[in-house]
mmCIF file of C-alpha atoms and ligand atoms in Angstrom:
data_model
loop_
_atom_site.group_PDB
_atom_site.id
_atom_site.type_symbol
_atom_site.label_atom_id
_atom_site.label_comp_id
_atom_site.label_asym_id
_atom_site.label_seq_id
_atom_site.Cartn_x
_atom_site.Cartn_y
_atom_site.Cartn_z
ATOM 1 C CA MET A 165 93.210 105.240 65.434
ATOM 2 C CA ILE A 166 90.762 102.777 67.046
ATOM 3 C CA PHE A 167 91.042 100.576 69.904
ATOM 4 C CA LYS A 168 89.180 97.846 71.458
ATOM 5 C CA LYS A 169 89.469 96.856 75.196
ATOM 6 C CA PHE A 170 89.355 93.095 75.971
ATOM 7 C CA THR A 171 89.170 92.017 79.619
ATOM 8 C CA VAL A 172 91.403 88.666 79.948
ATOM 9 C CA GLY A 173 92.031 86.273 82.449
ATOM 10 C CA GLU A 174 91.336 85.491 86.317
ATOM 11 C CA MET A 175 92.545 88.777 87.334
ATOM 12 C CA GLY A 176 90.355 90.803 85.099
ATOM 13 C CA ASN A 177 93.254 92.253 83.223
ATOM 14 C CA ASN A 178 92.303 94.891 80.492
ATOM 15 C CA ASN A 179 94.361 94.346 77.413
ATOM 16 C CA TYR A 180 94.028 96.955 74.502
ATOM 17 C CA LEU A 181 94.135 96.446 70.769
ATOM 18 C CA LEU A 182 95.093 99.548 68.949
ATOM 19 C CA VAL A 183 94.726 99.727 65.137
ATOM 20 C CA ASP A 184 95.757 102.226 62.638
ATOM 21 C CA ASN A 185 96.327 102.008 59.077
ATOM 22 C CA GLY A 186 96.895 98.373 58.686
ATOM 23 C CA GLU A 187 99.087 97.987 61.759
ATOM 24 C CA ALA A 188 98.020 96.746 65.209
ATOM 25 C CA ALA A 189 99.517 96.883 68.680
ATOM 26 C CA LEU A 190 98.471 95.303 71.948
ATOM 27 C CA ILE A 191 98.892 96.846 75.186
ATOM 28 C CA ASP A 192 99.615 94.000 77.507
ATOM 29 C CA VAL A 193 99.232 90.325 76.947
ATOM 30 C CA THR A 194 97.482 88.479 79.818
ATOM 31 C CA GLY A 195 96.246 85.471 77.863
ATOM 32 C CA THR A 196 94.760 84.303 74.486
ATOM 33 C CA ILE A 197 91.925 86.896 73.203
ATOM 34 C CA PRO A 198 89.681 84.491 71.232
ATOM 35 C CA GLU A 199 88.543 87.387 68.863
ATOM 36 C CA LEU A 200 91.894 88.956 68.105
ATOM 37 C CA ASP A 201 92.271 87.342 64.706
ATOM 38 C CA ALA A 202 88.758 88.259 63.487
ATOM 39 C CA VAL A 203 89.252 91.572 64.909
ATOM 40 C CA LEU A 204 92.529 91.800 62.825
ATOM 41 C CA LYS A 205 90.937 90.763 59.673
ATOM 42 C CA GLU A 206 87.865 92.961 60.059
ATOM 43 C CA ASN A 207 90.414 96.037 60.184
ATOM 44 C CA ASN A 208 92.841 94.556 57.560
ATOM 45 C CA ALA A 209 95.535 94.939 60.202
ATOM 46 C CA GLU A 210 98.596 92.786 60.937
ATOM 47 C CA LEU A 211 99.682 92.548 64.557
ATOM 48 C CA LYS A 212 103.029 94.107 64.792
ATOM 49 C CA TYR A 213 103.633 95.319 68.105
ATOM 50 C CA VAL A 214 103.137 94.804 72.055
ATOM 51 C CA PHE A 215 103.655 97.809 74.234
ATOM 52 C CA LEU A 216 103.996 96.743 77.920
ATOM 53 C CA THR A 217 102.606 99.099 80.648
ATOM 54 C CA HIS A 218 104.878 96.973 83.144
ATOM 55 C CA ALA A 219 106.103 93.421 83.429
ATOM 56 C CA HIS A 220 103.959 92.255 86.283
ATOM 57 C CA PHE A 221 102.981 88.418 85.531
ATOM 58 C CA ASP A 222 99.239 89.082 84.931
ATOM 59 C CA HIS A 223 100.327 91.691 82.162
ATOM 60 C CA ILE A 224 102.760 89.431 80.293
ATOM 61 C CA MET A 225 101.643 85.912 81.004
ATOM 62 C CA GLY A 226 100.121 85.529 77.573
ATOM 63 C CA LEU A 227 103.055 87.048 75.614
ATOM 64 C CA LYS A 228 105.322 84.229 74.893
ATOM 65 C CA ALA A 229 102.498 82.115 73.123
ATOM 66 C CA LEU A 230 101.667 85.407 71.219
ATOM 67 C CA GLN A 231 105.596 85.780 70.068
ATOM 68 C CA ASP A 232 105.393 82.142 68.916
ATOM 69 C CA LYS A 233 102.318 82.786 66.741
ATOM 70 C CA TYR A 234 102.999 86.250 65.358
ATOM 71 C CA SER A 235 105.895 88.138 64.202
ATOM 72 C CA ILE A 236 105.825 90.972 66.794
ATOM 73 C CA LYS A 237 108.196 93.485 68.407
ATOM 74 C CA VAL A 238 107.983 93.976 72.119
ATOM 75 C CA TYR A 239 108.366 97.416 73.990
ATOM 76 C CA MET A 240 109.008 97.976 77.692
ATOM 77 C CA HIS A 241 110.859 100.629 79.959
ATOM 78 C CA GLN A 242 114.402 100.014 80.466
ATOM 79 C CA ASP A 243 113.788 100.099 84.399
ATOM 80 C CA GLU A 244 111.511 97.118 84.010
ATOM 81 C CA LYS A 245 113.924 94.659 83.406
ATOM 82 C CA GLU A 246 114.514 93.265 87.004
ATOM 83 C CA ILE A 247 110.701 92.517 87.347
ATOM 84 C CA LEU A 248 110.706 90.953 84.173
ATOM 85 C CA ASP A 249 113.701 88.896 84.859
ATOM 86 C CA GLY A 250 112.227 88.044 88.567
ATOM 87 C CA THR A 251 108.989 86.915 87.515
ATOM 88 C CA ASN A 252 109.461 83.053 88.056
ATOM 89 C CA ASN A 253 111.071 83.680 91.402
ATOM 90 C CA PHE A 254 107.977 85.744 92.512
ATOM 91 C CA LEU A 255 105.641 83.138 90.881
ATOM 92 C CA THR A 256 107.354 80.338 93.058
ATOM 93 C CA ALA A 257 107.585 82.056 96.145
ATOM 94 C CA VAL A 258 103.879 82.723 96.210
ATOM 95 C CA GLY A 259 103.061 79.059 95.114
ATOM 96 C CA MET A 260 102.052 79.786 91.577
ATOM 97 C CA ASP A 261 103.367 78.013 88.574
ATOM 98 C CA PRO A 262 106.177 79.586 86.529
ATOM 99 C CA ILE A 263 105.680 80.772 83.181
ATOM 100 C CA GLU A 264 107.796 81.231 79.964
ATOM 101 C CA ILE A 265 109.346 84.652 79.816
ATOM 102 C CA PRO A 266 109.031 86.706 76.870
ATOM 103 C CA THR A 267 111.805 88.445 75.004
ATOM 104 C CA VAL A 268 111.769 92.319 74.862
ATOM 105 C CA ASP A 269 112.968 93.845 71.637
ATOM 106 C CA VAL A 270 112.971 97.572 72.399
ATOM 107 C CA TYR A 271 113.539 99.131 75.844
ATOM 108 C CA LEU A 272 111.973 102.603 76.374
ATOM 109 C CA LYS A 273 112.649 105.508 78.150
ATOM 110 C CA ASP A 274 110.535 108.495 79.272
ATOM 111 C CA GLY A 275 109.791 110.877 76.348
ATOM 112 C CA ASP A 276 109.990 108.247 73.633
ATOM 113 C CA LYS A 277 107.233 107.581 70.917
ATOM 114 C CA VAL A 278 106.069 104.407 69.836
ATOM 115 C CA LYS A 279 104.253 103.876 66.541
ATOM 116 C CA VAL A 280 101.231 101.914 65.041
ATOM 117 C CA GLY A 281 100.384 102.517 61.667
ATOM 118 C CA ASN A 282 100.525 106.362 61.325
ATOM 119 C CA ALA A 283 99.618 107.102 65.114
ATOM 120 C CA GLU A 284 102.355 108.030 67.659
ATOM 121 C CA LEU A 285 102.020 107.555 71.174
ATOM 122 C CA ASP A 286 103.784 109.152 73.675
ATOM 123 C CA VAL A 287 105.918 107.133 76.459
ATOM 124 C CA ILE A 288 105.321 108.606 79.989
ATOM 125 C CA HIS A 289 107.300 107.143 82.675
ATOM 126 C CA LEU A 290 105.173 106.501 85.775
ATOM 127 C CA PRO A 291 107.276 104.598 88.168
ATOM 128 C CA GLY A 292 105.827 103.669 91.732
ATOM 129 C CA HIS A 293 103.880 100.465 91.080
ATOM 130 C CA THR A 294 106.814 98.969 89.507
ATOM 131 C CA PRO A 295 110.165 100.911 88.707
ATOM 132 C CA GLY A 296 109.543 100.932 85.031
ATOM 133 C CA GLY A 297 105.901 101.357 84.725
ATOM 134 C CA VAL A 298 104.964 103.427 81.595
ATOM 135 C CA GLY A 299 101.583 105.025 80.092
ATOM 136 C CA TYR A 300 101.034 105.290 76.623
ATOM 137 C CA LYS A 301 99.357 108.573 75.444
ATOM 138 C CA TYR A 302 97.693 109.089 72.135
ATOM 139 C CA GLU A 303 95.696 112.484 71.752
ATOM 140 C CA HIS A 304 93.122 112.276 74.882
ATOM 141 C CA TRP A 305 93.703 108.652 75.640
ATOM 142 C CA LEU A 306 96.042 107.526 78.412
ATOM 143 C CA PHE A 307 96.643 103.656 78.800
ATOM 144 C CA ALA A 308 98.033 103.893 82.183
ATOM 145 C CA GLY A 309 98.498 100.368 83.436
ATOM 146 C CA ASP A 310 98.362 99.784 87.019
ATOM 147 C CA THR A 311 99.302 103.250 88.157
ATOM 148 C CA ILE A 312 95.627 104.553 88.826
ATOM 149 C CA PHE A 313 92.499 103.003 88.781
ATOM 150 C CA MET A 314 89.030 104.656 89.307
ATOM 151 C CA ASN A 315 88.902 105.861 92.982
ATOM 152 C CA SER A 316 92.157 103.944 93.742
ATOM 153 C CA ILE A 317 95.824 103.462 92.926
ATOM 154 C CA GLY A 318 98.233 100.741 92.258
ATOM 155 C CA ARG A 319 99.617 98.470 94.899
ATOM 156 C CA THR A 320 103.334 99.082 95.953
ATOM 157 C CA ASP A 321 103.805 96.347 98.352
ATOM 158 C CA LEU A 322 105.292 94.059 95.521
ATOM 159 C CA PRO A 323 109.064 94.255 94.641
ATOM 160 C CA GLY A 324 110.032 97.484 93.118
ATOM 161 C CA GLY A 325 106.902 99.242 94.554
ATOM 162 C CA ASN A 326 106.846 102.676 96.295
ATOM 163 C CA HIS A 327 103.900 104.479 97.384
ATOM 164 C CA GLN A 328 105.489 107.969 97.585
ATOM 165 C CA THR A 329 106.838 107.501 93.958
ATOM 166 C CA LEU A 330 103.525 106.341 92.914
ATOM 167 C CA VAL A 331 101.516 109.401 94.150
ATOM 168 C CA ASN A 332 104.221 111.585 92.600
ATOM 169 C CA SER A 333 103.693 110.180 89.225
ATOM 170 C CA ILE A 334 100.004 110.451 89.281
ATOM 171 C CA LYS A 335 100.328 114.011 90.595
ATOM 172 C CA GLU A 336 102.975 115.264 88.563
ATOM 173 C CA ARG A 337 102.554 113.219 85.322
ATOM 174 C CA ILE A 338 98.870 112.282 85.116
ATOM 175 C CA PHE A 339 96.983 115.093 86.997
ATOM 176 C CA THR A 340 98.919 117.649 84.804
ATOM 177 C CA LEU A 341 97.423 116.333 81.514
ATOM 178 C CA ASP A 342 94.235 117.910 80.335
ATOM 179 C CA ASP A 343 91.078 117.255 82.364
ATOM 180 C CA ASN A 344 89.415 115.520 79.469
ATOM 181 C CA VAL A 345 92.214 112.719 79.187
ATOM 182 C CA ILE A 346 90.329 109.305 79.612
ATOM 183 C CA ILE A 347 92.247 106.928 81.664
ATOM 184 C CA TYR A 348 92.222 103.325 80.302
ATOM 185 C CA THR A 349 93.526 101.280 83.387
ATOM 186 C CA GLY A 350 95.131 97.865 83.701
ATOM 187 C CA HIS A 351 92.024 96.572 85.647
ATOM 188 C CA GLY A 352 88.398 97.750 86.001
ATOM 189 C CA ALA A 353 86.661 100.485 84.600
ATOM 190 C CA ASP A 354 87.945 103.628 82.696
ATOM 191 C CA THR A 355 88.246 106.992 84.398
ATOM 192 C CA SER A 356 89.357 110.280 83.467
ATOM 193 C CA VAL A 357 91.890 112.918 84.547
ATOM 194 C CA GLU A 358 89.045 115.374 85.620
ATOM 195 C CA TYR A 359 87.290 112.558 87.677
ATOM 196 C CA GLU A 360 90.335 111.447 89.463
ATOM 197 C CA LYS A 361 91.281 114.571 90.462
ATOM 198 C CA LYS A 362 88.086 115.289 92.293
ATOM 199 C CA TYR A 363 87.375 111.933 93.823
ATOM 200 C CA ASN A 364 90.545 110.039 94.139
ATOM 201 C CA SER A 365 91.055 110.242 97.864
ATOM 202 C CA PHE A 366 94.501 108.368 97.668
ATOM 203 C CA VAL A 367 96.057 111.411 96.018
ATOM 204 C CA GLN A 368 95.495 114.390 97.763
HETATM 205 ZN ZN1 ZN B 45 100.820 95.438 88.097
#
C-alpha cells in the first residue's frame, strides 16, 4: 500500500489518500484536492472508500461534493452519529455557514477491519476528542485523527469531548503500540509512538 498526504483547507487538515491494488480510499475529506484525479490515474486506482477518523466539520466538509462525484462508501464509528447530525447546529452557533451533511454507509466499531485493495487496516476506537473517534492502523502506520499531535493532544472542549477519556485512549491504545509506529495526525506534523511517549507532556 502507498499513501499520499494532502493538507487541505484553512485549518490545515491532513487528508490521506491510500492506494492498493487498483483501489483508493481517502481518510477524511476537508475539501477539494486538486491533484486527486491525476494521482488516481497515475496509480491506476479507483476511489472507492472514505474512512472518517471523526465527524468534526473540518474533516467532513468536502465529503458531500465527493459523494456527488464518485461512487464511494463512507465508513465512520457508530458512536460518532451525534456529532455528524449536530454539525449544522454547531456551525450556526459559532456563526459559520451550514454545510451539506454527507451520508454514512458503514458504521464501525472497535476491532473492525476496513479494506482497500488487498490491504487491511485495523479500526482502533480512540474516544475523547469525540465519542466515536477512531484510528486506522496499517502495519507501522497509524492514522489517528485529532487524538494526538506532535507534542500535543486533541481539544476536548467541544461537544462530546472528555479530557480523561482522551488521555486514556492515548495511554492504553496508542502508547501500547510498537515504538516504531508512525502517527499521521489530523493536523500538523507526523510523529511516532516512541517520540510522543518521551516528549508529550500532556500524557504522563
Ligand atoms: Zn476534530
